[in-house]
XYZ file of C-alpha atoms in Angstrom:
295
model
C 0.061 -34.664 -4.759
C -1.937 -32.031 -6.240
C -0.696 -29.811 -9.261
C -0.070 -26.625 -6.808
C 1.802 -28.716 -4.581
C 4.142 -30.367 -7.302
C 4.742 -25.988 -8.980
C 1.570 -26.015 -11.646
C 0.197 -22.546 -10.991
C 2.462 -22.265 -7.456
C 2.887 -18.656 -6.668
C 3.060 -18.728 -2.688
C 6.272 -18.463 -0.962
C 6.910 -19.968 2.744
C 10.447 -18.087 4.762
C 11.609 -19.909 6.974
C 13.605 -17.441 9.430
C 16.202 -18.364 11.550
C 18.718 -16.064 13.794
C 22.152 -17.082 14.453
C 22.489 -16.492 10.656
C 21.591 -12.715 10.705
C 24.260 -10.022 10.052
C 25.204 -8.525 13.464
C 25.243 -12.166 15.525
C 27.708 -13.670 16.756
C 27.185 -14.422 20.497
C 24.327 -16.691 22.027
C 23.636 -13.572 24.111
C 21.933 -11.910 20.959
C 19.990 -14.900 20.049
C 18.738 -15.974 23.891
C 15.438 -14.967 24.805
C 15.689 -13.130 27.970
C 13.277 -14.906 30.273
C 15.121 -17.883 30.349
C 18.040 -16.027 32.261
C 21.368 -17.238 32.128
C 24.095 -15.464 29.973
C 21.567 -13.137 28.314
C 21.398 -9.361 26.924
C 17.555 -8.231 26.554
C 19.046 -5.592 24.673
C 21.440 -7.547 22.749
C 18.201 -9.686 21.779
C 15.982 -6.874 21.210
C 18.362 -5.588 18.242
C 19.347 -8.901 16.754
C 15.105 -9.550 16.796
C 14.801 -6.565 14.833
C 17.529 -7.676 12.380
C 15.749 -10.788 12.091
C 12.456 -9.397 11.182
C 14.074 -7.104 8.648
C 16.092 -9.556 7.034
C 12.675 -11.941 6.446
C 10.872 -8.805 5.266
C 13.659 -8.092 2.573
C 12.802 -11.736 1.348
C 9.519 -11.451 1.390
C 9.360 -7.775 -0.461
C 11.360 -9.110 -2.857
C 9.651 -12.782 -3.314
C 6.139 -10.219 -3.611
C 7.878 -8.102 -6.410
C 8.623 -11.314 -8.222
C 5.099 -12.123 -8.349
C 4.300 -14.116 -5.314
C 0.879 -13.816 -4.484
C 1.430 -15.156 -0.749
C 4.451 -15.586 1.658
C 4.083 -17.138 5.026
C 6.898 -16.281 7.356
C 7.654 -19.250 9.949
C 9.358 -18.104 12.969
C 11.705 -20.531 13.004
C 14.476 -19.507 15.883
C 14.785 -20.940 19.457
C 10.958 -20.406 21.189
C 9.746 -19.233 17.963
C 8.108 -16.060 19.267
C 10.952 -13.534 17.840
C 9.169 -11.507 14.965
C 8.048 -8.061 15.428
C 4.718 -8.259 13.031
C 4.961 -4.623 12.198
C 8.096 -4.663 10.622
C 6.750 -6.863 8.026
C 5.464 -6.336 4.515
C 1.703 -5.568 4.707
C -0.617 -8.655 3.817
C 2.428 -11.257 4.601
C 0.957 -13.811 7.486
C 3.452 -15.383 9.677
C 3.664 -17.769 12.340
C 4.713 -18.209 16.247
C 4.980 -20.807 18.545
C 7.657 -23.727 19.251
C 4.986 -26.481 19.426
C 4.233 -26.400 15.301
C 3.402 -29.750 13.527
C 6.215 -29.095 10.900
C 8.685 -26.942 13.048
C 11.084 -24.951 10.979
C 9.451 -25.258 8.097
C 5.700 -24.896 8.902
C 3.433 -24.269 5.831
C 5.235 -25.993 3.159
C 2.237 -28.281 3.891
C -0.091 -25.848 2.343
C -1.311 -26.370 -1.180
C 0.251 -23.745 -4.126
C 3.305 -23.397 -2.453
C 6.059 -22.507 -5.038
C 9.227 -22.976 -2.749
C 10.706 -22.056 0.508
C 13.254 -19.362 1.633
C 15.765 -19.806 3.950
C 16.800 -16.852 6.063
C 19.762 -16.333 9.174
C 20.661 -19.805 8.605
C 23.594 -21.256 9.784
C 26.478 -23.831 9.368
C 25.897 -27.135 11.030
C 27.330 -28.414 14.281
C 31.164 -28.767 13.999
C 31.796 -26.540 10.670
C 34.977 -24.673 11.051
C 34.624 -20.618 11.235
C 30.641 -20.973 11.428
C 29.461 -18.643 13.665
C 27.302 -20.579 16.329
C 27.405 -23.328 13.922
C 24.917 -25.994 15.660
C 22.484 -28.741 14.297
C 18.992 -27.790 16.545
C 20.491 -27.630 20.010
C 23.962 -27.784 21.805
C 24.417 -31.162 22.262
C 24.151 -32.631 18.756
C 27.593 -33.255 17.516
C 26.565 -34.227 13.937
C 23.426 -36.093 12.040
C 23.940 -38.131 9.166
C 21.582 -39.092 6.381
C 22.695 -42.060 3.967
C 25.855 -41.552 5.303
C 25.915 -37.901 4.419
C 26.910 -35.046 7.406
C 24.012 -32.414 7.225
C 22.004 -29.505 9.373
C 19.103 -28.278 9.672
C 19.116 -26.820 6.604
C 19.625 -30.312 4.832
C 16.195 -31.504 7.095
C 14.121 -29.035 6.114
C 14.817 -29.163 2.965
C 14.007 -33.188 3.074
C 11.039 -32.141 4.507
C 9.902 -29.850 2.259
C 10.724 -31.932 -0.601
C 8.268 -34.653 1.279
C 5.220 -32.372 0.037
C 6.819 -31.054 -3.212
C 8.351 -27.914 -2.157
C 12.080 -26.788 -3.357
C 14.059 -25.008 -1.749
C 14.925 -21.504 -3.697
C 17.199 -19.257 -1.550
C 19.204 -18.796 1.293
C 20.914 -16.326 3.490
C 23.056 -16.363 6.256
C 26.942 -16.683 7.022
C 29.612 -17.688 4.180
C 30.247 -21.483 5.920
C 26.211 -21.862 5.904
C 25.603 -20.714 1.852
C 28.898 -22.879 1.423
C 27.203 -26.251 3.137
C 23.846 -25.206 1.403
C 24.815 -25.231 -2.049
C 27.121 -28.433 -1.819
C 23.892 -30.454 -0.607
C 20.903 -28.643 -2.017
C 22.872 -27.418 -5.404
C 23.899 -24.872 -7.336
C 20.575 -23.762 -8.204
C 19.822 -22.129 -4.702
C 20.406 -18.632 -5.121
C 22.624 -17.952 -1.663
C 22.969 -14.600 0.009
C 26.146 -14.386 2.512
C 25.717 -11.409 5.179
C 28.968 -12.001 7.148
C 31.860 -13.889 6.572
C 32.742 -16.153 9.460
C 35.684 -15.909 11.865
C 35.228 -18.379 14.344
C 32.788 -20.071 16.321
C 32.160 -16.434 18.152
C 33.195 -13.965 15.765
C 31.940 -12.565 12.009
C 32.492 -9.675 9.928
C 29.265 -8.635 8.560
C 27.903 -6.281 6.206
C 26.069 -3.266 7.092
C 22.131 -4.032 7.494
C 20.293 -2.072 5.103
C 23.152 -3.769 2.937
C 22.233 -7.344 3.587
C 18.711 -6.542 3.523
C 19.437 -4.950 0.018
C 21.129 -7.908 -1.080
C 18.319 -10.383 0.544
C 15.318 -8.614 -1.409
C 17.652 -8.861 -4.538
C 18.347 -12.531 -4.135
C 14.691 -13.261 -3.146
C 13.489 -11.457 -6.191
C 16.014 -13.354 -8.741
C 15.108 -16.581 -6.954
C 11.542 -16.934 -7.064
C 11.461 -14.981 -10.610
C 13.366 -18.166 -11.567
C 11.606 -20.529 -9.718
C 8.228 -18.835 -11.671
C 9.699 -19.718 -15.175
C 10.983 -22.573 -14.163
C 9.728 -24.334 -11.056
C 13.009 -26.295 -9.908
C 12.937 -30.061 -8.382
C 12.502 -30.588 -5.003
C 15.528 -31.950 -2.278
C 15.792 -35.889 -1.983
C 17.424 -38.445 -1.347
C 17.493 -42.356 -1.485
C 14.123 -43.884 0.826
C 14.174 -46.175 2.797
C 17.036 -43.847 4.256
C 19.642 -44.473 6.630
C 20.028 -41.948 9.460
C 22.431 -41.711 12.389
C 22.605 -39.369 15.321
C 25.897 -38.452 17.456
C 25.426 -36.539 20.663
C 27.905 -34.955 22.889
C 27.692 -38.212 25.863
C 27.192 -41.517 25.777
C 24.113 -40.960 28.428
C 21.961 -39.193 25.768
C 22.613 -41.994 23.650
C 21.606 -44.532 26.313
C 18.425 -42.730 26.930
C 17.462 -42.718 22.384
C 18.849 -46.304 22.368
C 15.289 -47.445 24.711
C 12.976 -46.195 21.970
C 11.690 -48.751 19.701
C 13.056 -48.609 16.236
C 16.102 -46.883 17.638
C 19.881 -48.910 17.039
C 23.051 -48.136 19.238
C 25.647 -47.623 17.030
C 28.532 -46.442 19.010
C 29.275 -44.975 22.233
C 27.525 -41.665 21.682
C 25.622 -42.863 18.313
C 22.164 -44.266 17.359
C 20.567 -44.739 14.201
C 17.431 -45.565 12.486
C 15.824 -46.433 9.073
C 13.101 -44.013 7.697
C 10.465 -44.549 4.900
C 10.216 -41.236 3.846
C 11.493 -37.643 5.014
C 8.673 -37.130 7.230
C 9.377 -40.216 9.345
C 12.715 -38.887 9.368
C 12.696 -35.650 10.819
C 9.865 -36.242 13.109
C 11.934 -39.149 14.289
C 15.082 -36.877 14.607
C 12.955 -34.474 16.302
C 11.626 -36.508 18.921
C 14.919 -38.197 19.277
C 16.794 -34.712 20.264
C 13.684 -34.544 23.126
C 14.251 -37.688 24.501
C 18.395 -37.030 24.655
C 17.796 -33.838 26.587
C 18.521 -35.704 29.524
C 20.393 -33.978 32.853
C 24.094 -35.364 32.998
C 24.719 -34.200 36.529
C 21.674 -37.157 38.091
């Protein structure tokens, strides 16, 4: 690992931006691309897009006011093609597309990357009052690493930690900071924008006021992170990591890849060298379970 990669002279930022997480969501019809159809609102989307964009623009203003040289925004929500370029800071690059090596966390890869910002993130699959709380799609019930519940958030934060990268901050609903700062620690600086209700209902602040509060956080984060580059997210390797689904039959389908262990009923599990076996493994096992239940 090279000296930028491990924080020596790091001073580029990666955002990783997310939806369901945003102040103002609390519905899939805000976060559903339209031209899938189904229980959609193009205009519902069409605002909660906008929110989205602003929200990773606070974080980058204020990660650029710290004294980042370079942030990379990573669309990181549903088809990936949800930022509205425009809205951003000028000179930030950001990327698009669902089909990325690294997915949600795309560019940590790069060399001098200081740390990665979370942003709309939300609780994992089966948290109580998380708004949308889910782990990648709706049929994950839970994922556990070393025995440990986690969600995406814990992943990508494996991941990063893979090529060196910490994560700094975080925004998104109460349950989601709450989860974030029991796994990843006290030193990610956490931003709620709503507080949650239920699964379907939030109250939120206003916009420009989580946006506020996003560029404030971002700023205090990465000033930190500048004077003090902070560790990256691990765990114990070789890792033990279990999947639960929502039917035995996507189970059945994981449990015919090689490598792959039935555990239980709706349960498989596997043994990784390293984070990046890990979630690529996780990621191509919630492919193969996307099986039709109705055959």
């Amino acid at each position: 690992m090279s000296d930028q990669q491990s924080g020596t002279g790091a001073r580029s930022i990666v955002i990783s931006v997310d939806m369901e997480g945003v102040t103002g969501v609390s519905s899939w019809v805000q976060v559903s691309p339209p031209e899938f159809g189904g229980l959609v609102s193009g205009a519902e989307y069409e605002r909660a897009r906008e929110r989205m964009t602003l929200e990773a623009a606070a974080a980058a203003q204020g990660a650029l006011d710290a004294g980042a040289t370079d942030v990379l925004v990573n669309d990181s929500h549903d088809t990936m093609r949800n930022l509205i370029p425009e809205l951003l800071p000028d000179g930030v690059r950001f990327t698009s597309g669902n089909d990325k090596p690294l997915s949600m966390v795309q560019g940590v890869q790069e060399a001098g990357v200081l740390g990665l910002l979370f942003v709309g993130y939300h609780a994992r699959a089966g948290s109580v009052r998380g708004p949308l709380a889910h782990t990648w799609n709706g049929f994950i019930r839970d994922v556990r690493v070393n025995g440990a519940s986690t969600g995406e958030y814990g992943l990508n934060a494996l991941l990063a930690g893979h090529y060196g990268v910490p994560v700094l901050f975080a925004c998104g609903d109460d349950v989601a900071m709450t989860e974030i700062t029991a796994e990843l620690g006290e030193g990610v600086v956490t931003v709620p924008v709503k507080e949650g209700l239920s699964s379907f209902a939030a109250t939120h602040l206003h916009p420009r006021e989580a946006q506020r509060r996003i560029r404030d956080g971002a700023f205090r984060a990465v000033t930190q992170a500048l004077h003090s580059p902070p560790e990256p997210y691990g765990t114990r390797f070789p890792a033990a990591a279990q999947l639960s689904f929502d039917h035995q039959a996507r189970a059945d389908a994981c449990e015919r890849v090689p490598g792959i262990t039935r555990i239980d009923a709706v349960t498989v599990g596997w043994e990784s060298e390293n984070a990046f076996h890990l979630f690529q493994t996780f990621r191509m096992l919630a492919s193969v379970a996307a099986v039709r239940l109705n055959a």
